[in-house]
Amino acid sequence: MPRKPKMQTSNDLIRENCEWPMTAGQVAKLTGVTTRALQHYDEKGLLCPERSGEGVANNRKLYSPEDIDRLKQIVVLGSYGFELKDMPPILDGERSLTDALADRIEELRAQERYLQHLILFARYAEIVGDDLFETLAFGTSEVDAFAELVRSSPAYAGKAVRWESMDDAGLEQLWDELGAIIVDFLGGDEEDPFAHIESTVQRLRAWFCTYFFEVDDLDLLGIWTLFEDGSEEAEFASEVGGEATPGFLQSAVFLVWLKSMALELSAMIEGGVGGDAQPSISENQVVFLVDFVCRSCGYPVPEAAELDGEGWATMVEFFETVAGYLQNAFEDKEIATLIDPDGESVVDGALFERMAQAAREVELFPERG
């Protein structure tokens, strides 16, 4: 049975129909690669053709068919996203293209996960009302104030006492556990990213409860402030995952906290506190909501006998901040979908705005004339 004739490739046609060797100008005309690019490849040691020789017509570069083959490989690798510095092992046969592509795909997936975290962080910055670029560089201004408040609390101060009593093995375990959580968090989950975020926050909560103090789903802001600029935990997170990691962790905790708070308030409203059925919120309901939000978030609420006008004003201010966060979140359709994917919540941005307005109008301690 006669053999089928071998198909000619473009390389074969070039070899047969071109005059060799070629000058840089001829190669540029043939391939579309500029002479400047050819010069750059030569300088980087990727494509170094023979020369015509010292003292011979400007010592021009002379390209062989093998050089053209190598040039094609450089162009293809560049189109796949490989940097010039990573090409020599592949071009020289020291590393297979299949292995290199597999590694490149994993790099691209890591970049995709990073961008997903960055997008959530950008939305987080918008929710708290901060400039994105300032937030990327310095953190959120709202968190700064709240972090100071939380760190001055007796519960948080107990951290230092607890950590001082731990031996080296205990401290090593503490940081190892946190590092494992951070690494898994940055790994992401392509199928359900937000479920992965929620899982991470629950692991952070368990870690926080072990080494700090007990918190519940509505009191996650203590963990939120944990990764504020300058803290040991923030510096550690940066070492593990890069400079942006503390901010990514903060945005994750913040969004899970928003979801918990929104669903809890939704249940309360369905039970009779405000809502569409009650366009006006009574003073008692407002006082209850302000007290509930402050206490559940870990804000230090004075005892009733010690509460005065100034104390109430600071509680209202904190409540307004939380209501503003929730309002902004529900006005962002993508964040609202993350928080309430099944549309079960009865709250919306307008309701939180109304709550904040009602809180501002309550006068528990009217000034006496």
PDB file of N, CA and C in Angstrom, residues 322-324 326-327 347-357:
ATOM      1  N   VAL A 322     -23.732  51.636  61.031  1.00  0.00           N
ATOM      2  CA  VAL A 322     -24.109  50.276  60.638  1.00  0.00           C
ATOM      3  C   VAL A 322     -25.251  50.313  59.631  1.00  0.00           C
ATOM      4  N   ALA A 323     -26.267  51.140  59.905  1.00  0.00           N
ATOM      5  CA  ALA A 323     -27.401  51.254  58.981  1.00  0.00           C
ATOM      6  C   ALA A 323     -26.937  51.746  57.616  1.00  0.00           C
ATOM      7  N   GLY A 324     -25.976  52.666  57.613  1.00  0.00           N
ATOM      8  CA  GLY A 324     -25.439  53.165  56.348  1.00  0.00           C
ATOM      9  C   GLY A 324     -24.722  52.078  55.567  1.00  0.00           C
ATOM     10  N   LEU A 326     -25.356  48.866  55.735  1.00  0.00           N
ATOM     11  CA  LEU A 326     -26.386  47.958  55.235  1.00  0.00           C
ATOM     12  C   LEU A 326     -27.136  48.571  54.060  1.00  0.00           C
ATOM     13  N   GLN A 327     -27.422  49.860  54.157  1.00  0.00           N
ATOM     14  CA  GLN A 327     -28.099  50.542  53.054  1.00  0.00           C
ATOM     15  C   GLN A 327     -27.256  50.470  51.782  1.00  0.00           C
ATOM     16  N   VAL A 347     -35.755  43.325  54.091  1.00  0.00           N
ATOM     17  CA  VAL A 347     -35.153  44.649  54.234  1.00  0.00           C
ATOM     18  C   VAL A 347     -34.618  45.132  52.890  1.00  0.00           C
ATOM     19  N   ASP A 348     -34.443  46.434  52.783  1.00  0.00           N
ATOM     20  CA  ASP A 348     -33.819  47.026  51.613  1.00  0.00           C
ATOM     21  C   ASP A 348     -33.107  48.303  52.039  1.00  0.00           C
ATOM     22  N   GLY A 349     -32.432  48.945  51.090  1.00  0.00           N
ATOM     23  CA  GLY A 349     -31.663  50.137  51.421  1.00  0.00           C
ATOM     24  C   GLY A 349     -32.508  51.243  52.009  1.00  0.00           C
ATOM     25  N   ALA A 350     -33.729  51.435  51.469  1.00  0.00           N
ATOM     26  CA  ALA A 350     -34.600  52.512  51.950  1.00  0.00           C
ATOM     27  C   ALA A 350     -34.985  52.311  53.407  1.00  0.00           C
ATOM     28  N   LEU A 351     -35.175  51.060  53.808  1.00  0.00           N
ATOM     29  CA  LEU A 351     -35.558  50.785  55.195  1.00  0.00           C
ATOM     30  C   LEU A 351     -34.443  51.191  56.150  1.00  0.00           C
ATOM     31  N   PHE A 352     -33.212  50.883  55.801  1.00  0.00           N
ATOM     32  CA  PHE A 352     -32.100  51.243  56.682  1.00  0.00           C
ATOM     33  C   PHE A 352     -31.930  52.759  56.759  1.00  0.00           C
ATOM     34  N   GLU A 353     -32.196  53.435  55.658  1.00  0.00           N
ATOM     35  CA  GLU A 353     -32.145  54.894  55.681  1.00  0.00           C
ATOM     36  C   GLU A 353     -33.217  55.440  56.617  1.00  0.00           C
ATOM     37  N   ARG A 354     -34.399  54.821  56.573  1.00  0.00           N
ATOM     38  CA  ARG A 354     -35.492  55.253  57.453  1.00  0.00           C
ATOM     39  C   ARG A 354     -35.167  54.976  58.921  1.00  0.00           C
ATOM     40  N   MET A 355     -34.529  53.842  59.173  1.00  0.00           N
ATOM     41  CA  MET A 355     -34.125  53.514  60.545  1.00  0.00           C
ATOM     42  C   MET A 355     -33.156  54.562  61.093  1.00  0.00           C
ATOM     43  N   ALA A 356     -32.160  54.917  60.272  1.00  0.00           N
ATOM     44  CA  ALA A 356     -31.172  55.901  60.716  1.00  0.00           C
ATOM     45  C   ALA A 356     -31.829  57.244  60.988  1.00  0.00           C
ATOM     46  N   GLN A 357     -32.761  57.642  60.120  1.00  0.00           N
ATOM     47  CA  GLN A 357     -33.456  58.911  60.309  1.00  0.00           C
ATOM     48  C   GLN A 357     -34.274  58.891  61.593  1.00  0.00           C
TER      49      GLN A 357
END
